[in-house]
mmCIF file of C-alpha atoms in Angstrom:
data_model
loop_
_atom_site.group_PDB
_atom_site.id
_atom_site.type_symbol
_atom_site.label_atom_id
_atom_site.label_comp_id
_atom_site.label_asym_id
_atom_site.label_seq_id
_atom_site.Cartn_x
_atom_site.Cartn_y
_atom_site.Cartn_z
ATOM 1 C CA UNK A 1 96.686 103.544 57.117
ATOM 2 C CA UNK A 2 96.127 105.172 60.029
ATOM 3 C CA UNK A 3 98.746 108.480 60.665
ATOM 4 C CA UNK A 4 100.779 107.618 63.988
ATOM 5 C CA UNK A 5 103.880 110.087 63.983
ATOM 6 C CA UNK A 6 104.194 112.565 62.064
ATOM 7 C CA UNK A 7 106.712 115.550 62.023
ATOM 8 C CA UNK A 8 106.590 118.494 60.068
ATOM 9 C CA UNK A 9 109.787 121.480 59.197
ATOM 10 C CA UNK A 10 111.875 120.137 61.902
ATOM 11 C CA UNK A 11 115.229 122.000 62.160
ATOM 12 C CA UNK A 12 117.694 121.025 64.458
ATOM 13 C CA UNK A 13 121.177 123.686 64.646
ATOM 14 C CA UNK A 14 124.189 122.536 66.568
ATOM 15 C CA UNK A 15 127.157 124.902 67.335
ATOM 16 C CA UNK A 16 130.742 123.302 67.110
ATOM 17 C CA UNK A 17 134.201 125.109 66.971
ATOM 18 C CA UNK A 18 132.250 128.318 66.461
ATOM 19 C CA UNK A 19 129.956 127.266 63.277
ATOM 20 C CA UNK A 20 126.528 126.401 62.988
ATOM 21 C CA UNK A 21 125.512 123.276 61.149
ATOM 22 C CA UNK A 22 121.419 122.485 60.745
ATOM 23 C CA UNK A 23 121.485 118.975 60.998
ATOM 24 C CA UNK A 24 117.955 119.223 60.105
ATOM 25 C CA UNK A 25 116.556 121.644 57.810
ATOM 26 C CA UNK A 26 112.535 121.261 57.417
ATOM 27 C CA UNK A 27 111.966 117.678 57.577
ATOM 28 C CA UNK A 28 108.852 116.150 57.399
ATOM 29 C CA UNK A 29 108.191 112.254 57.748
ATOM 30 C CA UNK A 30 104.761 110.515 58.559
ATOM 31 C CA UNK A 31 104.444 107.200 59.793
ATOM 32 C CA UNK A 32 101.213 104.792 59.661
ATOM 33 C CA UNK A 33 100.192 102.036 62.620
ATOM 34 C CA UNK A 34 102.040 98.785 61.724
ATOM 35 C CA UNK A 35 104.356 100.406 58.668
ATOM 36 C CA UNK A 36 108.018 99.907 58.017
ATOM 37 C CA UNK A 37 109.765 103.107 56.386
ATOM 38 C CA UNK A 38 113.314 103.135 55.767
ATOM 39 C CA UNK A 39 115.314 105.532 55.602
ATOM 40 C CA UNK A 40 118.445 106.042 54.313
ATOM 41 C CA UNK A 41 121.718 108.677 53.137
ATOM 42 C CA UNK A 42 125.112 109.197 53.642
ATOM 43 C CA UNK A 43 126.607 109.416 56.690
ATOM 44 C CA UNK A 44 126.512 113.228 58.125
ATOM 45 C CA UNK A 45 122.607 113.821 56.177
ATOM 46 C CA UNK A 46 120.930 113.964 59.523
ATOM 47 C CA UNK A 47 119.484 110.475 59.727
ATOM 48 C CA UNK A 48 120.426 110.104 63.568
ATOM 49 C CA UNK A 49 119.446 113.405 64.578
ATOM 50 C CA UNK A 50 116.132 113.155 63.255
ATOM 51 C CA UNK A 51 116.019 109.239 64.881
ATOM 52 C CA UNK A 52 117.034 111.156 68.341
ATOM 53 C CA UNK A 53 114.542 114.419 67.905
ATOM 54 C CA UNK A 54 111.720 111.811 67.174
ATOM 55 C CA UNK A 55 112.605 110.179 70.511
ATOM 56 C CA UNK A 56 112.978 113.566 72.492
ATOM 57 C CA UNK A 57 116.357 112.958 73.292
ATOM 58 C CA UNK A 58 116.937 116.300 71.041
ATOM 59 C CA UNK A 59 114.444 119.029 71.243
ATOM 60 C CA UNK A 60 113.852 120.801 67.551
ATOM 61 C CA UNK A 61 114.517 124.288 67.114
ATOM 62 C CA UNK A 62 111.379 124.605 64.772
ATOM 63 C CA UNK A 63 109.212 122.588 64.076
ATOM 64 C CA UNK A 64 106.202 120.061 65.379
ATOM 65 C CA UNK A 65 106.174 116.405 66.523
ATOM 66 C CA UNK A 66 102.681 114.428 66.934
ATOM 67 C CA UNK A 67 102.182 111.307 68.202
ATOM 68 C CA UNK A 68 98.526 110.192 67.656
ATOM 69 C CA UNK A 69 98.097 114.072 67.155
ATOM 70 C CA UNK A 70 99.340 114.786 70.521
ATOM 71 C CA UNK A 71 102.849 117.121 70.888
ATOM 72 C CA UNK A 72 105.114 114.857 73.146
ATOM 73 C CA UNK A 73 107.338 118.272 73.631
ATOM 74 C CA UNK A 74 104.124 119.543 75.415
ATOM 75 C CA UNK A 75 103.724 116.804 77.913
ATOM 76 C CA UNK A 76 105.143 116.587 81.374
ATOM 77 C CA UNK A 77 104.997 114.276 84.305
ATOM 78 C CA UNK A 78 103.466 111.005 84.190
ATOM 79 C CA UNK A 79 101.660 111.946 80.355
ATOM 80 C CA UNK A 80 105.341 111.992 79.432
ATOM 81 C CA UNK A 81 106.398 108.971 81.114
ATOM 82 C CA UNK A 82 103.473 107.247 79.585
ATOM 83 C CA UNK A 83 104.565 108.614 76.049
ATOM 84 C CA UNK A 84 108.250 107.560 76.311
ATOM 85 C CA UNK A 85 107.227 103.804 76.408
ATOM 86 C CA UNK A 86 105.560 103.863 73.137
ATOM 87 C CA UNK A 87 108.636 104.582 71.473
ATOM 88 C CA UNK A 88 111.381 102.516 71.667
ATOM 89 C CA UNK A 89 114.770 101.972 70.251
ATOM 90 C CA UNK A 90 116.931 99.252 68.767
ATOM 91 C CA UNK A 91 120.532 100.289 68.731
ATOM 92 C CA UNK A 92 123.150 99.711 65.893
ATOM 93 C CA UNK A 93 125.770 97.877 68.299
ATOM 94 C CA UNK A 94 124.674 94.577 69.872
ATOM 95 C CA UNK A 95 127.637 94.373 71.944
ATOM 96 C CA UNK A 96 127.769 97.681 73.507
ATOM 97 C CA UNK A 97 124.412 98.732 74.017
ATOM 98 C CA UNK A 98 123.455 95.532 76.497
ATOM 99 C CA UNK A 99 125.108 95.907 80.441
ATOM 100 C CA UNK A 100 127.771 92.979 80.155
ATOM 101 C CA UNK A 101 126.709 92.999 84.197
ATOM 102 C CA UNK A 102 123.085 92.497 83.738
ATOM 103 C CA UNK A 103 121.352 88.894 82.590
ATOM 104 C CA UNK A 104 119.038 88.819 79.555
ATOM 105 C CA UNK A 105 116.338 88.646 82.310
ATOM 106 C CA UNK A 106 117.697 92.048 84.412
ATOM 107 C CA UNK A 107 117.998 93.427 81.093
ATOM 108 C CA UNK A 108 114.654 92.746 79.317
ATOM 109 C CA UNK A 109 112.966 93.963 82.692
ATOM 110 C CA UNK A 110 114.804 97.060 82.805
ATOM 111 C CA UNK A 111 111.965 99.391 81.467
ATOM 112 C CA UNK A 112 109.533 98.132 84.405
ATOM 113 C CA UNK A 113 111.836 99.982 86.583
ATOM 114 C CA UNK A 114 110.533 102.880 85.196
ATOM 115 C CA UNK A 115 107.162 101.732 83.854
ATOM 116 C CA UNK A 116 106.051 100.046 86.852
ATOM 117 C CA UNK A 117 102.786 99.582 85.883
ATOM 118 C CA UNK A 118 103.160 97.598 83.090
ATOM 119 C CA UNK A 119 103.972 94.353 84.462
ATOM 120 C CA UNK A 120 103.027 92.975 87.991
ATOM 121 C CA UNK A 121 105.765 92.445 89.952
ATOM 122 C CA UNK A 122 104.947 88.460 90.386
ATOM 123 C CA UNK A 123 104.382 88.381 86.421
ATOM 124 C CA UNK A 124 107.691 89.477 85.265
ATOM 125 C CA UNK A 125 109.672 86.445 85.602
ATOM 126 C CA UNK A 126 107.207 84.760 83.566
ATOM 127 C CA UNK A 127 106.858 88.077 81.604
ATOM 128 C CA UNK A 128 110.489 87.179 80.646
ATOM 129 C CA UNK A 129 110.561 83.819 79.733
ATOM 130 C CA UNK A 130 107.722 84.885 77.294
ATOM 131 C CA UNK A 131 109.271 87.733 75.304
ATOM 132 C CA UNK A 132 112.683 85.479 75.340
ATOM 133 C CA UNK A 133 110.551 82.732 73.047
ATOM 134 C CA UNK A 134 109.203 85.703 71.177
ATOM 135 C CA UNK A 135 111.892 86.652 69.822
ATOM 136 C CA UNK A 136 113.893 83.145 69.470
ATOM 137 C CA UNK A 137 115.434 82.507 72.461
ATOM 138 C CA UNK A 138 115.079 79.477 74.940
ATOM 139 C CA UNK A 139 113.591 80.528 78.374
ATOM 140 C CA UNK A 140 116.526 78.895 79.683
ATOM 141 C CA UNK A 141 118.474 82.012 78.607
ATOM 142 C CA UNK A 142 116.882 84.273 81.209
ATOM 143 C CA UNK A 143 120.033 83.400 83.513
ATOM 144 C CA UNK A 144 122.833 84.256 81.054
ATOM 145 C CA UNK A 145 125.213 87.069 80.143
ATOM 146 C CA UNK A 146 125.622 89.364 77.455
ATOM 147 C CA UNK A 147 129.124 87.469 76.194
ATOM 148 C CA UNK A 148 127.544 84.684 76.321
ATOM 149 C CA UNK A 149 125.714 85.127 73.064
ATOM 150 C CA UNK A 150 126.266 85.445 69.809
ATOM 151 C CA UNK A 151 125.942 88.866 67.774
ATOM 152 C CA UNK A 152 122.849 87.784 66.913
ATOM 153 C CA UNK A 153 120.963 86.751 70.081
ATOM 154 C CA UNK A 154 122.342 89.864 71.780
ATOM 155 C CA UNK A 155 120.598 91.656 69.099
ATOM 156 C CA UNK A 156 116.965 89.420 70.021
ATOM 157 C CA UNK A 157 117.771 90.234 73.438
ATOM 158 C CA UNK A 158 117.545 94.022 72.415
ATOM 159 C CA UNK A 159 114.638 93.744 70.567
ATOM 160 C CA UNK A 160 113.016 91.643 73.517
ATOM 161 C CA UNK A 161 114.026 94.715 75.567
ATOM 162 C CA UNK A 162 112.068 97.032 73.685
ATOM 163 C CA UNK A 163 109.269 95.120 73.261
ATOM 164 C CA UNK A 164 108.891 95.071 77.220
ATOM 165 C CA UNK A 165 107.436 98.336 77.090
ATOM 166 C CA UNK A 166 104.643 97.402 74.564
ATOM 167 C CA UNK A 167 105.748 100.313 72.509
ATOM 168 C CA UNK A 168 103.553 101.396 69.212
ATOM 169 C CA UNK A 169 106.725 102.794 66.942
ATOM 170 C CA UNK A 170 110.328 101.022 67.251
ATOM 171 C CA UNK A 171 113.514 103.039 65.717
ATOM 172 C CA UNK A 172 115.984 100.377 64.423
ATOM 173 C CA UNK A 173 119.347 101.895 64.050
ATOM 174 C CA UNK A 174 121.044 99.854 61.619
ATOM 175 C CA UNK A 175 119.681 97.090 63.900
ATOM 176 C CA UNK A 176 121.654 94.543 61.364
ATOM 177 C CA UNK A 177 124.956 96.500 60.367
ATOM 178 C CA UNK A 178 127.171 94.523 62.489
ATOM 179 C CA UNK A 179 125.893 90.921 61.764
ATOM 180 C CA UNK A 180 127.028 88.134 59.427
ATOM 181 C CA UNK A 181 124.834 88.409 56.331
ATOM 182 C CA UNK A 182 123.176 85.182 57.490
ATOM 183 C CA UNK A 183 121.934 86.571 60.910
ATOM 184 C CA UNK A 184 121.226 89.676 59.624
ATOM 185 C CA UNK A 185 118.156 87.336 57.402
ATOM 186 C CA UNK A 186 117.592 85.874 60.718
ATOM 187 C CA UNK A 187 116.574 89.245 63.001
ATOM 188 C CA UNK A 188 114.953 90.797 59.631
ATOM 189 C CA UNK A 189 112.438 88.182 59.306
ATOM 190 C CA UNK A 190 112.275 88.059 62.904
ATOM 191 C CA UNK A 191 111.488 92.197 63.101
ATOM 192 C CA UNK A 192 108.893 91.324 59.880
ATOM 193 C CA UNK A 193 107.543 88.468 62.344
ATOM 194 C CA UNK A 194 106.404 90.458 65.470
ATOM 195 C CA UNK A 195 105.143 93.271 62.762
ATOM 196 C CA UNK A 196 102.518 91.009 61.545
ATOM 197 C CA UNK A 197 102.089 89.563 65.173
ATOM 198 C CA UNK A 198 101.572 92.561 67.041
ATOM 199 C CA UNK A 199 101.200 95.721 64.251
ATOM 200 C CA UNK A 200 104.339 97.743 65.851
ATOM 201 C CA UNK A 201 105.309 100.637 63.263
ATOM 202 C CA UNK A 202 109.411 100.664 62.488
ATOM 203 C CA UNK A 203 111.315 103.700 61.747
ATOM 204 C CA UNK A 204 114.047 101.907 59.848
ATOM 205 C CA UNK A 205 117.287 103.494 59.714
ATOM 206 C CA UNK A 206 119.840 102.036 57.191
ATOM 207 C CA UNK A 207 122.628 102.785 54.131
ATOM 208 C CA UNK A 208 121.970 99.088 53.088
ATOM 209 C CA UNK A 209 119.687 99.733 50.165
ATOM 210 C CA UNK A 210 118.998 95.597 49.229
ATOM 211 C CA UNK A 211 117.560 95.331 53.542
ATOM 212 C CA UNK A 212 115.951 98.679 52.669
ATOM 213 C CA UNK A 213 114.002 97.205 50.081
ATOM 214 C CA UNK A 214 113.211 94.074 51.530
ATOM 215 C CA UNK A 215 111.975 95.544 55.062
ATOM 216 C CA UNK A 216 110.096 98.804 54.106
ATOM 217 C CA UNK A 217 106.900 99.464 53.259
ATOM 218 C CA UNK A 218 108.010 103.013 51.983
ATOM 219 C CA UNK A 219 111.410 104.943 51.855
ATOM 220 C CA UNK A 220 113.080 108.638 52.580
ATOM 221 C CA UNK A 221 115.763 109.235 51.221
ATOM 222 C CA UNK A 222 117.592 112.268 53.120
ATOM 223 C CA UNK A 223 120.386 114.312 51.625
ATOM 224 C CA UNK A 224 122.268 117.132 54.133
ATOM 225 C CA UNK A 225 119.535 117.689 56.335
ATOM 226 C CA UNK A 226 116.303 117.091 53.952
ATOM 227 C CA UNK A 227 114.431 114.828 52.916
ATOM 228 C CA UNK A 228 114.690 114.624 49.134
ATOM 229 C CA UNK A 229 111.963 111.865 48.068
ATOM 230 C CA UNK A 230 109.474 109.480 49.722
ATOM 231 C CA UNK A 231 107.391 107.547 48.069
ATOM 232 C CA UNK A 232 106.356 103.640 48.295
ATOM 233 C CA UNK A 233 109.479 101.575 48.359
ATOM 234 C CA UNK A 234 109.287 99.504 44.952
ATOM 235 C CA UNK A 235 108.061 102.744 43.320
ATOM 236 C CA UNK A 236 110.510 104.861 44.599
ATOM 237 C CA UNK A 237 113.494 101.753 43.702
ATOM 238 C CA UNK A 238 111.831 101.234 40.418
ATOM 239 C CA UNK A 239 111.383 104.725 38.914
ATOM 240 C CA UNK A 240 113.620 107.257 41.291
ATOM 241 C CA UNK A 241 112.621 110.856 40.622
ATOM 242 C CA UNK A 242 115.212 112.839 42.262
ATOM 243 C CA UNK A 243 118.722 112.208 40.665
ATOM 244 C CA UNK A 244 120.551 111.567 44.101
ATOM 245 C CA UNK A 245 118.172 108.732 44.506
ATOM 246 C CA UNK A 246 119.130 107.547 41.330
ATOM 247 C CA UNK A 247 122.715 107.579 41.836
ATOM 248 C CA UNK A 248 122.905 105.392 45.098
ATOM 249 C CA UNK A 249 120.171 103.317 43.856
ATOM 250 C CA UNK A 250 122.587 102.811 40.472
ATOM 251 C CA UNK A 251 125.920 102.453 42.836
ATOM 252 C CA UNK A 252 123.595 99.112 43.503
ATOM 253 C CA UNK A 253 122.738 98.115 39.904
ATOM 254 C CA UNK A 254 121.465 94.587 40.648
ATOM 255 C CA UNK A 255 118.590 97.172 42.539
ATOM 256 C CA UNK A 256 117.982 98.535 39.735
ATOM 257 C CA UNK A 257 116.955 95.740 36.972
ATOM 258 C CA UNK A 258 116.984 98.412 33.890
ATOM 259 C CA UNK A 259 118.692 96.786 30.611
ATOM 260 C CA UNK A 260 121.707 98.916 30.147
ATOM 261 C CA UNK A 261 121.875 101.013 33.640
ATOM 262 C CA UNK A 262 125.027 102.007 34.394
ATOM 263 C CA UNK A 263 126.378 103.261 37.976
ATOM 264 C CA UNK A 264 126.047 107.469 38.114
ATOM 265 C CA UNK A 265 129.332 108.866 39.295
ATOM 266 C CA UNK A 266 128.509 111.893 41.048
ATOM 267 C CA UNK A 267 131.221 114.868 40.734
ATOM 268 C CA UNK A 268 131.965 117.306 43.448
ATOM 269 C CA UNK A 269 132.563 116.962 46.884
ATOM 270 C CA UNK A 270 129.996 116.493 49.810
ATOM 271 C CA UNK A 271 129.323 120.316 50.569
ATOM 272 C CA UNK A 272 129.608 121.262 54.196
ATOM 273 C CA UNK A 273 126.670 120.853 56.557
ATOM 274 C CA UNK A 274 128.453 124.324 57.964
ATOM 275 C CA UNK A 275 127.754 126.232 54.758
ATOM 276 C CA UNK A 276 125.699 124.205 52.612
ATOM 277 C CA UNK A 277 124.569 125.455 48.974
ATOM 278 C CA UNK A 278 121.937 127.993 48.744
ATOM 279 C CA UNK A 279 118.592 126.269 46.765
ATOM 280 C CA UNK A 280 118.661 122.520 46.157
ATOM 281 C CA UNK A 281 121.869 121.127 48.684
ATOM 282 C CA UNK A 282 122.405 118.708 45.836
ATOM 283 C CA UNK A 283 122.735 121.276 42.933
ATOM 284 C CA UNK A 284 126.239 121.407 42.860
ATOM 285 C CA UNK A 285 126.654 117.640 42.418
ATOM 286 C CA UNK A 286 123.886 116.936 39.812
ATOM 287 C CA UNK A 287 123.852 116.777 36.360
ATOM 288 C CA UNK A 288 120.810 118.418 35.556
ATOM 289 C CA UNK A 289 121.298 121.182 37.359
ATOM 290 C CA UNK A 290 120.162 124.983 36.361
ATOM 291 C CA UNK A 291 120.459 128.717 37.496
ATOM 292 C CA UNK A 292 116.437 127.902 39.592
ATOM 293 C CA UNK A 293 118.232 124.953 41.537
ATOM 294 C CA UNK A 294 120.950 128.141 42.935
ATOM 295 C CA UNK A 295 117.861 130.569 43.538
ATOM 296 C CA UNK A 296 115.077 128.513 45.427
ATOM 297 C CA UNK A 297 114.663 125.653 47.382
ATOM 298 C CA UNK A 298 112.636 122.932 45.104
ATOM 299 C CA UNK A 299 109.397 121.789 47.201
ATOM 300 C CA UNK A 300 108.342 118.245 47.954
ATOM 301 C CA UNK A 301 105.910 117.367 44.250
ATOM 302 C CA UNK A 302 104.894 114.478 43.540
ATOM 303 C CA UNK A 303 107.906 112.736 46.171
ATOM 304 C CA UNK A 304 110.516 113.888 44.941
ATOM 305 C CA UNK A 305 112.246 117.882 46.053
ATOM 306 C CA UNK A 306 113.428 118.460 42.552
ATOM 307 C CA UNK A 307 113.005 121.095 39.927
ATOM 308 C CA UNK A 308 113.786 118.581 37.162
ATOM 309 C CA UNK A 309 112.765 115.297 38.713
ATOM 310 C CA UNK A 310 113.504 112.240 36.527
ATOM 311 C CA UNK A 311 110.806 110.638 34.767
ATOM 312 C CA UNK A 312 111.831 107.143 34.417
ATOM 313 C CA UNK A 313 114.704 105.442 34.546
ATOM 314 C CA UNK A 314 115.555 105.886 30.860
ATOM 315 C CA UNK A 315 116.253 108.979 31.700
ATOM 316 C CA UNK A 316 118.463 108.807 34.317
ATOM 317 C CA UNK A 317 120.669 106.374 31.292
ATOM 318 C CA UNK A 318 120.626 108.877 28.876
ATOM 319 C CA UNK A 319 121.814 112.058 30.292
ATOM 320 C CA UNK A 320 123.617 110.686 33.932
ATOM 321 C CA UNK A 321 127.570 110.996 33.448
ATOM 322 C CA UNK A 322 128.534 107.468 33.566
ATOM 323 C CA UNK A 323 131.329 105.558 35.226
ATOM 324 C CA UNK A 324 134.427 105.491 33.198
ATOM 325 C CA UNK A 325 136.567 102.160 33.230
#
């Protein structure tokens, strides 16, 4: 598959009330033309700061960002402009990220404002009516308001919006967080729709592990800042390697079909993103931790940053402490 975006050590350090907390802390991600990888943590592990540093709303402190091998950072003037289409965003909220002022027409359109060339000026109407069907809608709905659609046409209408730019990579925010579980089916199989249709990559951002798994072509899994394990989504679901996976895949356990898991209750607290733990961030939660995991940062083997990845699930049975009733 060929390499599209690709970032490699990105850190990111913000200041607040006199600390500094790396949001990122050498990440590195690669996605493919026309691939789907989720990823997913706790709130706080740097999941939208990545998302925003990948769209150049946040410039990296270290680091590199290539888009079809070329730095976007670097670029200035109309290259840029030209770049910014290509990436676009779905947002988490469906009700407060469309203009309750504009119609699903004024809306959709809104990138030609700035990407003039994209769409004739006597073509956009039609332009419209076009991406509207695209993604579900009636043509008919050009002339309508925000409030008055549901949750989950305003949510087509933001996907409809992106698309107007023809971008190659879409980040989807938790693009179904705040729909009915029978919509959310609805705009999934919708986003899997225009992926076959016209090969756009997504950068899938979620803490729902089941969409995860049914959307993405491969996972990250990203714990305070790092990414912890990546690896092919049924492989990495089926046989986790790095024991955080493990436990939020087992806090799922229908996710998990092993005979006999049981859910991993981690001990500890979340450690500050202010003064995180020296070595593996995750060492003073795990189980199998060991003097190395205090001393050095574990590297990326094999998908999974770990000094004693898991081998199979089995093992993650035997020795995780279990849940107590």
């Amino acid at each position: 598959m060929p390499e599209l975006l690709e970032a490699r050590g990105l850190v990111k350090t913000f200041r607040a009330s006199g600390h500094r907390l790396r949001a990122l802390d050498g990440v590195d991600l690669h996605l493919g033309k026309g691939e789907t990888l989720g990823l997913v943590g706790e709130s706080g592990c740097g999941k939208s700061t990545l998302a925003r540093t990948l769209l150049m709303l946040e410039r990296p402190d270290e680091g590199t960002v290539r888009f079809s091998g070329v730095d976007p950072f670097a670029l200035r003037g109309a290259e840029l402009l030209s770049w910014r289409r290509r990436v676009q965003m779905v947002f988490q909220d469906p009700f407060g990220s469309l203009n309750p002022r504009l119609t699903a027409a004024e809306l959709i359109g809104e990138p030609w404002r700035t990407h003039r060339d994209l769409v004739p000026s006597r073509r956009r109407a039609a332009r419209v009516d076009e991406l509207l069907e695209l993604v579900g809608l009636r043509a008919t709905d050009a002339r309508r308001y925000p409030q008055e659609f549901s949750g989950g046409q305003r949510q087509r209408i933001g996907i409809a919006r992106a698309l107007a730019s023809e971008p190659d990579v879409i980040v989807c925010d938790e693009p179904v967080s705040a729909l009915d579980l029978s919509v959310q089916a609805q705009v999934l199989n919708l986003l899997a729709d225009l992926q076959r249709e016209l090969g756009v990559a997504y950068l899938f951002i979620s803490h729902d592990l089941s969409v995860v798994r049914h959307v993405a072509d491969r996972v990250a899994v990203m714990y305070l800042g790092r990414v912890i394990e990546t690896g092919p989504t049924e492989e990495v679901f089926a046989r986790p390697r790095h024991p955080y996976t493990a436990a939020l895949l087992s806090a799922a356990p229908s996710l998990v079909p092993v005979e006999g898991a049981r859910e991993i209750v981690l001990t500890g607290e979340v450690p500050s993103p202010v003064d995180p733990p020296s070595g593996c961030r995750f060492r003073t939660r795990c189980w199998l931790a060991q003097d190395v995991c205090a001393q050095v940062r574990p590297p990326m083997e094999h998908g999974a940053a770990c000094h004693f990845p898991l081998v199979d699930n089995d093992a993650v049975v035997a020795s995780a402490p279990a849940n107590q009733p």
